[in-house]
mmCIF file of C-alpha atoms and ligand atoms in Angstrom:
data_model
loop_
_atom_site.group_PDB
_atom_site.id
_atom_site.type_symbol
_atom_site.label_atom_id
_atom_site.label_comp_id
_atom_site.label_asym_id
_atom_site.label_seq_id
_atom_site.Cartn_x
_atom_site.Cartn_y
_atom_site.Cartn_z
ATOM 1 C CA MET A 229 -20.361 24.242 4.078
ATOM 2 C CA LEU A 230 -23.924 23.185 3.065
ATOM 3 C CA GLU A 231 -25.484 25.325 5.750
ATOM 4 C CA PHE A 232 -23.528 28.193 4.473
ATOM 5 C CA ALA A 233 -24.558 27.643 0.857
ATOM 6 C CA GLU A 234 -28.074 27.411 1.910
ATOM 7 C CA SER A 235 -27.956 30.819 3.790
ATOM 8 C CA ILE A 236 -26.316 32.656 0.924
ATOM 9 C CA ALA A 237 -28.633 31.210 -1.709
ATOM 10 C CA ARG A 238 -31.660 32.174 0.374
ATOM 11 C CA ARG A 239 -30.407 35.659 1.043
ATOM 12 C CA SER A 240 -29.441 36.518 -2.487
ATOM 13 C CA GLY A 241 -32.860 35.088 -3.524
ATOM 14 C CA GLU A 242 -34.466 37.575 -1.129
ATOM 15 C CA LEU A 243 -32.369 40.355 -2.724
ATOM 16 C CA LEU A 244 -33.730 39.405 -6.150
ATOM 17 C CA LEU A 245 -37.322 39.680 -4.810
ATOM 18 C CA GLU A 246 -36.573 43.002 -3.297
ATOM 19 C CA ARG A 247 -35.312 44.251 -6.596
ATOM 20 C CA LEU A 248 -38.363 42.964 -8.420
ATOM 21 C CA SER A 249 -40.499 45.817 -7.278
ATOM 22 C CA HIS A 250 -37.876 48.446 -8.456
ATOM 23 C CA LEU A 251 -37.415 49.672 -11.994
ATOM 24 C CA ARG A 252 -34.905 47.338 -13.499
ATOM 25 C CA THR A 253 -32.021 47.911 -15.951
ATOM 26 C CA ILE A 254 -32.269 45.307 -18.576
ATOM 27 C CA ASN A 255 -29.358 44.923 -21.073
ATOM 28 C CA THR A 256 -28.821 42.353 -23.866
ATOM 29 C CA LYS A 257 -25.781 40.186 -24.006
ATOM 30 C CA THR A 258 -25.194 38.002 -27.157
ATOM 31 C CA ASN A 259 -28.515 38.867 -28.743
ATOM 32 C CA ASP A 260 -32.094 40.163 -27.936
ATOM 33 C CA ARG A 261 -32.925 36.967 -26.116
ATOM 34 C CA ASP A 262 -29.891 36.807 -23.830
ATOM 35 C CA LEU A 263 -30.506 39.281 -21.156
ATOM 36 C CA VAL A 264 -28.712 40.620 -18.001
ATOM 37 C CA THR A 265 -30.276 42.856 -15.391
ATOM 38 C CA ASP A 266 -28.839 44.884 -12.631
ATOM 39 C CA ALA A 267 -30.248 42.214 -10.360
ATOM 40 C CA ASP A 268 -28.076 39.483 -11.971
ATOM 41 C CA ARG A 269 -24.934 41.508 -11.296
ATOM 42 C CA ALA A 270 -26.069 42.648 -7.741
ATOM 43 C CA SER A 271 -26.694 39.049 -6.817
ATOM 44 C CA GLU A 272 -23.391 37.775 -8.064
ATOM 45 C CA HIS A 273 -21.473 40.561 -6.399
ATOM 46 C CA TRP A 274 -23.165 39.825 -3.064
ATOM 47 C CA LEU A 275 -22.606 36.036 -3.396
ATOM 48 C CA VAL A 276 -18.951 36.512 -4.359
ATOM 49 C CA GLU A 277 -18.316 38.827 -1.345
ATOM 50 C CA ALA A 278 -19.985 36.355 1.052
ATOM 51 C CA ILE A 279 -18.057 33.438 -0.182
ATOM 52 C CA ARG A 280 -14.725 35.379 -0.155
ATOM 53 C CA ASP A 281 -15.397 36.473 3.324
ATOM 54 C CA GLN A 282 -16.104 32.929 4.574
ATOM 55 C CA TYR A 283 -13.690 30.952 2.516
ATOM 56 C CA PRO A 284 -10.902 33.165 1.215
ATOM 57 C CA ASP A 285 -8.885 30.231 -0.349
ATOM 58 C CA HIS A 286 -11.769 28.904 -2.464
ATOM 59 C CA ASN A 287 -12.199 29.443 -6.192
ATOM 60 C CA ILE A 288 -15.310 31.086 -7.608
ATOM 61 C CA LEU A 289 -16.859 30.871 -11.003
ATOM 62 C CA GLY A 290 -19.978 32.958 -11.588
ATOM 63 C CA GLU A 291 -21.848 33.671 -14.758
ATOM 64 C CA GLU A 292 -21.519 37.469 -14.725
ATOM 65 C CA GLY A 293 -17.671 37.482 -14.876
ATOM 66 C CA THR A 294 -16.231 35.958 -11.675
ATOM 67 C CA GLY A 295 -13.459 33.542 -12.583
ATOM 68 C CA ASP A 296 -13.140 31.508 -15.677
ATOM 69 C CA GLN A 297 -13.897 27.993 -16.721
ATOM 70 C CA THR A 298 -10.258 26.696 -16.066
ATOM 71 C CA LEU A 299 -11.331 26.784 -12.510
ATOM 72 C CA LEU A 300 -13.435 23.688 -13.128
ATOM 73 C CA GLN A 301 -10.468 21.442 -13.326
ATOM 74 C CA GLN A 302 -8.602 23.024 -10.380
ATOM 75 C CA PRO A 303 -7.757 20.937 -7.224
ATOM 76 C CA GLY A 304 -9.519 22.153 -4.079
ATOM 77 C CA TYR A 305 -12.992 23.831 -3.720
ATOM 78 C CA THR A 306 -14.584 25.796 -6.561
ATOM 79 C CA TRP A 307 -17.981 27.590 -6.088
ATOM 80 C CA VAL A 308 -19.987 27.645 -9.376
ATOM 81 C CA ILE A 309 -22.842 30.123 -9.088
ATOM 82 C CA ASP A 310 -25.634 31.314 -11.188
ATOM 83 C CA PRO A 311 -26.719 34.565 -9.335
ATOM 84 C CA LEU A 312 -30.084 34.596 -11.261
ATOM 85 C CA ASP A 313 -31.116 31.582 -13.295
ATOM 86 C CA GLY A 314 -34.256 32.429 -15.379
ATOM 87 C CA THR A 315 -33.332 36.078 -16.298
ATOM 88 C CA VAL A 316 -35.749 36.283 -19.084
ATOM 89 C CA ASN A 317 -38.547 35.182 -16.699
ATOM 90 C CA TYR A 318 -37.392 37.729 -14.060
ATOM 91 C CA ALA A 319 -37.291 40.563 -16.597
ATOM 92 C CA HIS A 320 -40.897 39.702 -17.696
ATOM 93 C CA ASN A 321 -42.111 39.328 -14.107
ATOM 94 C CA LEU A 322 -42.744 35.575 -14.416
ATOM 95 C CA PRO A 323 -42.255 33.777 -11.183
ATOM 96 C CA ILE A 324 -39.835 31.095 -12.280
ATOM 97 C CA PHE A 325 -36.358 32.127 -11.394
ATOM 98 C CA CYS A 326 -33.794 31.016 -8.803
ATOM 99 C CA VAL A 327 -30.298 31.313 -7.353
ATOM 100 C CA SER A 328 -27.984 28.376 -7.898
ATOM 101 C CA VAL A 329 -24.997 27.685 -5.759
ATOM 102 C CA GLY A 330 -22.817 24.681 -6.402
ATOM 103 C CA LEU A 331 -19.495 23.574 -4.903
ATOM 104 C CA LEU A 332 -16.989 21.287 -6.570
ATOM 105 C CA GLN A 333 -14.268 19.549 -4.807
ATOM 106 C CA ASP A 334 -11.325 18.685 -7.124
ATOM 107 C CA GLY A 335 -13.604 19.191 -10.055
ATOM 108 C CA GLN A 336 -16.358 16.879 -8.850
ATOM 109 C CA PRO A 337 -19.838 18.250 -7.654
ATOM 110 C CA LEU A 338 -19.890 17.974 -3.794
ATOM 111 C CA LEU A 339 -23.024 19.943 -2.949
ATOM 112 C CA GLY A 340 -25.745 22.044 -4.469
ATOM 113 C CA VAL A 341 -28.318 24.506 -3.419
ATOM 114 C CA VAL A 342 -30.975 26.129 -5.434
ATOM 115 C CA TYR A 343 -33.416 28.745 -3.855
ATOM 116 C CA ILE A 344 -36.596 29.741 -5.817
ATOM 117 C CA PRO A 345 -37.723 33.001 -4.026
ATOM 118 C CA ARG A 346 -41.286 33.256 -5.474
ATOM 119 C CA LEU A 347 -42.108 29.713 -4.250
ATOM 120 C CA ASP A 348 -39.972 30.175 -1.138
ATOM 121 C CA GLU A 349 -38.548 26.716 -1.871
ATOM 122 C CA LEU A 350 -34.866 25.753 -1.027
ATOM 123 C CA PHE A 351 -33.612 22.632 -2.667
ATOM 124 C CA SER A 352 -30.370 21.272 -1.185
ATOM 125 C CA ALA A 353 -28.115 18.331 -1.442
ATOM 126 C CA GLN A 354 -24.599 16.989 -0.512
ATOM 127 C CA VAL A 355 -23.043 13.888 -1.947
ATOM 128 C CA GLY A 356 -24.024 10.933 0.104
ATOM 129 C CA GLN A 357 -26.582 12.731 2.295
ATOM 130 C CA GLY A 358 -29.773 12.770 0.029
ATOM 131 C CA ALA A 359 -31.730 15.728 -1.277
ATOM 132 C CA THR A 360 -34.249 17.930 0.384
ATOM 133 C CA CYS A 361 -36.821 20.640 -0.488
ATOM 134 C CA ASN A 362 -37.435 22.864 2.620
ATOM 135 C CA GLY A 363 -35.947 20.187 4.763
ATOM 136 C CA LYS A 364 -38.194 17.337 3.490
ATOM 137 C CA THR A 365 -36.440 14.474 1.600
ATOM 138 C CA ILE A 366 -37.235 14.396 -2.055
ATOM 139 C CA HIS A 367 -37.147 11.632 -4.714
ATOM 140 C CA VAL A 368 -37.322 11.347 -8.533
ATOM 141 C CA SER A 369 -40.331 9.843 -10.048
ATOM 142 C CA ASP A 370 -40.573 6.203 -10.830
ATOM 143 C CA THR A 371 -42.320 6.744 -14.162
ATOM 144 C CA ALA A 372 -40.950 4.339 -16.856
ATOM 145 C CA LEU A 373 -43.054 5.099 -19.809
ATOM 146 C CA LEU A 374 -42.850 8.246 -21.914
ATOM 147 C CA SER A 375 -46.559 8.121 -22.571
ATOM 148 C CA GLN A 376 -47.012 8.879 -18.811
ATOM 149 C CA ALA A 377 -44.184 11.324 -18.516
ATOM 150 C CA VAL A 378 -44.119 15.165 -18.248
ATOM 151 C CA LEU A 379 -40.798 16.411 -19.409
ATOM 152 C CA ALA A 380 -39.015 19.854 -19.468
ATOM 153 C CA THR A 381 -36.593 21.223 -21.969
ATOM 154 C CA GLY A 382 -35.262 24.547 -23.085
ATOM 155 C CA PHE A 383 -33.989 26.239 -26.318
ATOM 156 C CA PRO A 384 -30.637 28.008 -26.692
ATOM 157 C CA TYR A 385 -30.355 31.749 -27.000
ATOM 158 C CA ASP A 386 -28.974 31.244 -30.546
ATOM 159 C CA LYS A 387 -32.013 29.164 -31.586
ATOM 160 C CA HIS A 388 -32.887 31.626 -34.402
ATOM 161 C CA GLU A 389 -29.499 31.095 -36.086
ATOM 162 C CA SER A 390 -28.171 27.723 -35.282
ATOM 163 C CA PRO A 391 -29.362 24.333 -36.419
ATOM 164 C CA ARG A 392 -28.496 22.958 -32.996
ATOM 165 C CA ASN A 393 -31.556 24.542 -31.529
ATOM 166 C CA ASN A 394 -33.324 21.441 -30.118
ATOM 167 C CA LEU A 395 -36.462 21.772 -32.309
ATOM 168 C CA GLU A 396 -35.832 18.190 -33.791
ATOM 169 C CA ASN A 397 -35.786 16.748 -30.266
ATOM 170 C CA PHE A 398 -38.791 18.757 -29.158
ATOM 171 C CA SER A 399 -40.712 17.282 -32.092
ATOM 172 C CA VAL A 400 -39.617 13.651 -31.420
ATOM 173 C CA PHE A 401 -40.610 13.910 -27.671
ATOM 174 C CA THR A 402 -43.776 15.894 -28.082
ATOM 175 C CA GLN A 403 -45.473 13.079 -29.909
ATOM 176 C CA LYS A 404 -44.521 10.447 -27.352
ATOM 177 C CA VAL A 405 -45.117 12.082 -23.993
ATOM 178 C CA ARG A 406 -48.034 13.241 -21.705
ATOM 179 C CA GLY A 407 -46.660 16.841 -21.825
ATOM 180 C CA ILE A 408 -43.577 19.025 -22.300
ATOM 181 C CA ARG A 409 -42.915 22.163 -20.344
ATOM 182 C CA ARG A 410 -40.479 25.032 -21.026
ATOM 183 C CA LEU A 411 -39.974 26.683 -17.656
ATOM 184 C CA GLY A 412 -37.122 28.903 -18.526
ATOM 185 C CA ALA A 413 -34.708 28.175 -15.648
ATOM 186 C CA ALA A 414 -32.464 25.182 -15.997
ATOM 187 C CA ALA A 415 -31.686 24.904 -12.381
ATOM 188 C CA VAL A 416 -35.461 24.903 -11.512
ATOM 189 C CA ASP A 417 -36.007 22.131 -14.117
ATOM 190 C CA LEU A 418 -33.343 19.982 -12.409
ATOM 191 C CA CYS A 419 -34.911 20.513 -9.065
ATOM 192 C CA PHE A 420 -38.285 19.676 -10.292
ATOM 193 C CA VAL A 421 -37.012 16.350 -11.703
ATOM 194 C CA ALA A 422 -35.382 15.746 -8.307
ATOM 195 C CA ALA A 423 -38.757 16.352 -6.579
ATOM 196 C CA GLY A 424 -40.550 14.071 -8.951
ATOM 197 C CA ARG A 425 -42.725 16.876 -10.302
ATOM 198 C CA LEU A 426 -41.089 16.412 -13.785
ATOM 199 C CA ASP A 427 -40.285 12.946 -14.913
ATOM 200 C CA GLY A 428 -37.308 13.985 -16.964
ATOM 201 C CA TYR A 429 -35.426 16.981 -18.521
ATOM 202 C CA TRP A 430 -33.109 17.476 -21.478
ATOM 203 C CA GLU A 431 -31.378 20.545 -22.779
ATOM 204 C CA GLU A 432 -28.214 21.570 -24.647
ATOM 205 C CA LYS A 433 -25.847 24.659 -24.763
ATOM 206 C CA LEU A 434 -26.050 24.852 -20.998
ATOM 207 C CA HIS A 435 -23.165 26.259 -18.808
ATOM 208 C CA PRO A 436 -21.632 24.928 -15.648
ATOM 209 C CA TRP A 437 -23.341 27.477 -13.512
ATOM 210 C CA ASP A 438 -26.822 26.263 -14.791
ATOM 211 C CA MET A 439 -26.123 22.658 -13.677
ATOM 212 C CA ALA A 440 -23.511 22.481 -10.903
ATOM 213 C CA ALA A 441 -25.928 22.470 -8.145
ATOM 214 C CA GLY A 442 -28.785 20.766 -9.788
ATOM 215 C CA ILE A 443 -26.627 17.760 -10.736
ATOM 216 C CA VAL A 444 -26.022 16.863 -7.101
ATOM 217 C CA ILE A 445 -29.713 17.560 -6.188
ATOM 218 C CA VAL A 446 -30.936 15.138 -8.907
ATOM 219 C CA GLN A 447 -28.419 12.463 -8.132
ATOM 220 C CA GLU A 448 -28.976 12.595 -4.377
ATOM 221 C CA ALA A 449 -32.738 12.266 -5.082
ATOM 222 C CA GLY A 450 -32.032 9.043 -6.814
ATOM 223 C CA GLY A 451 -31.964 10.338 -10.451
ATOM 224 C CA VAL A 452 -29.560 9.873 -13.325
ATOM 225 C CA VAL A 453 -27.730 12.740 -14.922
ATOM 226 C CA SER A 454 -25.846 12.094 -18.104
ATOM 227 C CA ASN A 455 -24.838 13.749 -21.309
ATOM 228 C CA TYR A 456 -26.766 12.771 -24.521
ATOM 229 C CA TYR A 457 -24.427 9.746 -25.009
ATOM 230 C CA GLY A 458 -25.401 8.418 -21.575
ATOM 231 C CA GLN A 459 -21.957 9.272 -20.090
ATOM 232 C CA PRO A 460 -22.036 10.540 -16.452
ATOM 233 C CA ILE A 461 -22.336 14.209 -16.561
ATOM 234 C CA ARG A 462 -19.584 16.779 -15.905
ATOM 235 C CA PRO A 463 -20.386 20.419 -15.059
ATOM 236 C CA GLU A 464 -18.402 21.599 -18.090
ATOM 237 C CA GLU A 465 -20.491 19.706 -20.640
ATOM 238 C CA ASP A 466 -23.240 21.377 -22.454
ATOM 239 C CA HIS A 467 -25.795 18.765 -23.097
ATOM 240 C CA VAL A 468 -27.715 17.008 -20.319
ATOM 241 C CA ILE A 469 -30.401 14.394 -19.555
ATOM 242 C CA ALA A 470 -31.800 14.208 -16.133
ATOM 243 C CA ALA A 471 -34.432 11.741 -15.086
ATOM 244 C CA GLY A 472 -35.443 8.838 -12.912
ATOM 245 C CA PRO A 473 -33.585 5.653 -13.508
ATOM 246 C CA ASP A 474 -36.580 3.993 -15.143
ATOM 247 C CA LEU A 475 -37.031 6.699 -17.758
ATOM 248 C CA HIS A 476 -33.558 7.806 -18.401
ATOM 249 C CA PRO A 477 -32.505 5.053 -20.824
ATOM 250 C CA THR A 478 -35.493 5.692 -23.057
ATOM 251 C CA MET A 479 -34.667 9.412 -23.285
ATOM 252 C CA GLN A 480 -31.011 8.762 -23.857
ATOM 253 C CA GLN A 481 -31.807 6.460 -26.742
ATOM 254 C CA LEU A 482 -33.874 9.152 -28.455
ATOM 255 C CA LEU A 483 -31.277 11.821 -27.923
ATOM 256 C CA GLU A 484 -28.200 9.987 -29.003
ATOM 257 C CA PRO A 485 -28.813 10.200 -32.777
ATOM 258 C CA TYR A 486 -29.148 13.993 -32.453
ATOM 259 C CA ALA A 487 -25.821 14.167 -30.499
ATOM 260 C CA THR A 488 -24.151 12.117 -33.292
ATOM 261 C CA LYS A 489 -25.679 13.999 -36.140
ATOM 262 C CA HIS A 490 -24.732 17.429 -34.644
ATOM 263 C CA HIS A 491 -21.189 16.189 -33.451
ATOM 264 C CA LEU A 492 -21.836 16.993 -29.768
ATOM 265 C CA ALA A 493 -18.718 16.647 -27.696
ATOM 266 C CA ARG A 494 -18.234 13.130 -26.146
ATOM 267 C CA GLN A 495 -15.911 12.369 -23.233
ATOM 268 C CA ASP A 496 -13.016 10.296 -24.486
ATOM 269 C CA SER A 497 -12.389 6.887 -23.006
ATOM 270 C CA THR A 498 -9.202 7.988 -21.320
ATOM 271 C CA SER A 499 -10.862 10.683 -19.157
ATOM 272 C CA SER A 500 -12.259 9.819 -15.721
ATOM 273 C CA SER A 501 -15.856 10.741 -14.707
HETATM 274 C C1 IPD B 95 -30.796 30.227 -18.906
HETATM 275 C C2 IPD B 95 -31.963 29.410 -18.341
HETATM 276 C C3 IPD B 95 -32.841 28.835 -19.398
HETATM 277 C C4 IPD B 95 -32.001 27.876 -20.371
HETATM 278 C C5 IPD B 95 -30.783 28.691 -20.869
HETATM 279 C C6 IPD B 95 -29.969 29.273 -19.761
HETATM 280 P P1 IPD B 95 -30.055 32.372 -17.521
HETATM 281 O O1 IPD B 95 -30.020 30.750 -17.895
HETATM 282 O O2 IPD B 95 -31.624 28.562 -17.467
HETATM 283 O O3 IPD B 95 -33.864 27.873 -18.914
HETATM 284 O O4 IPD B 95 -32.760 27.514 -21.501
HETATM 285 O O5 IPD B 95 -29.910 27.857 -21.655
HETATM 286 O O6 IPD B 95 -28.831 29.959 -20.220
HETATM 287 O O7 IPD B 95 -29.467 33.010 -18.746
HETATM 288 O O8 IPD B 95 -31.401 32.757 -17.264
HETATM 289 O O9 IPD B 95 -29.203 32.400 -16.355
HETATM 290 CA CA1 CA B 96 -28.574 30.112 -16.073
HETATM 291 CA CA1 CA B 97 -27.966 33.649 -14.982
#
């Protein structure tokens, strides 16, 4: 199934590239920041057809309307796809965007593939088999000190209206680190942590399709992926920290007070991870 995921992620990424040179239809979703283009929809349509053709019994959850989030807890296989992660970048012709294809088995991430067409980089991982970029093994960084770390984060589409807009955290981290980047595609952020290009990443108000593939890629590259309380991440959670094992505890300690203050959801002690 990993090979299949790699082939469809690559092909739909190529479709995104082909469409870049055409005039694009850009519509807003929840507000002026939250965009959807004809390319998002075409990519999802193509991915869904390809998966249905190959695995007719599998469930599919896609950002642009395929399935619904109850599928995340279903037994069996569920594909979780972001047909275009980094839509704002894509619409502005910035080169950081990707296709993210994750597969859950009984609700647990099993494999993940992220293809970044403008870099021609294919990140891929399956539980227990390590993580690769274009076939080469990748590993998270061993940076332990924030003062030597380059981090990435993102800001939610409702940042203009909501106090849960991550600006407090940005301010806390920016005075402690070597640098912070805002790349604009969560799946790319996760892959760059996996490859050791970024030392850590945090963000909130994410969706399962932003993270399903990247979680496996970071974990298989030796990284830790948790929620802001330090609990092992689940794809349905909306706050995430991904980092190398030496840096993760420090990031988590700085983010937990924010999580408590803003009442971010915590996993209860009876639920399994
Ligand atoms: C968005 C990107 C962005 C993140 C947003 C996501 P989209 O996904 O990953 O980096 O900050 O929270 O929704 O809308 O481009 O698929
Ligand atoms: Ca996304
Ligand atoms: Ca998307």
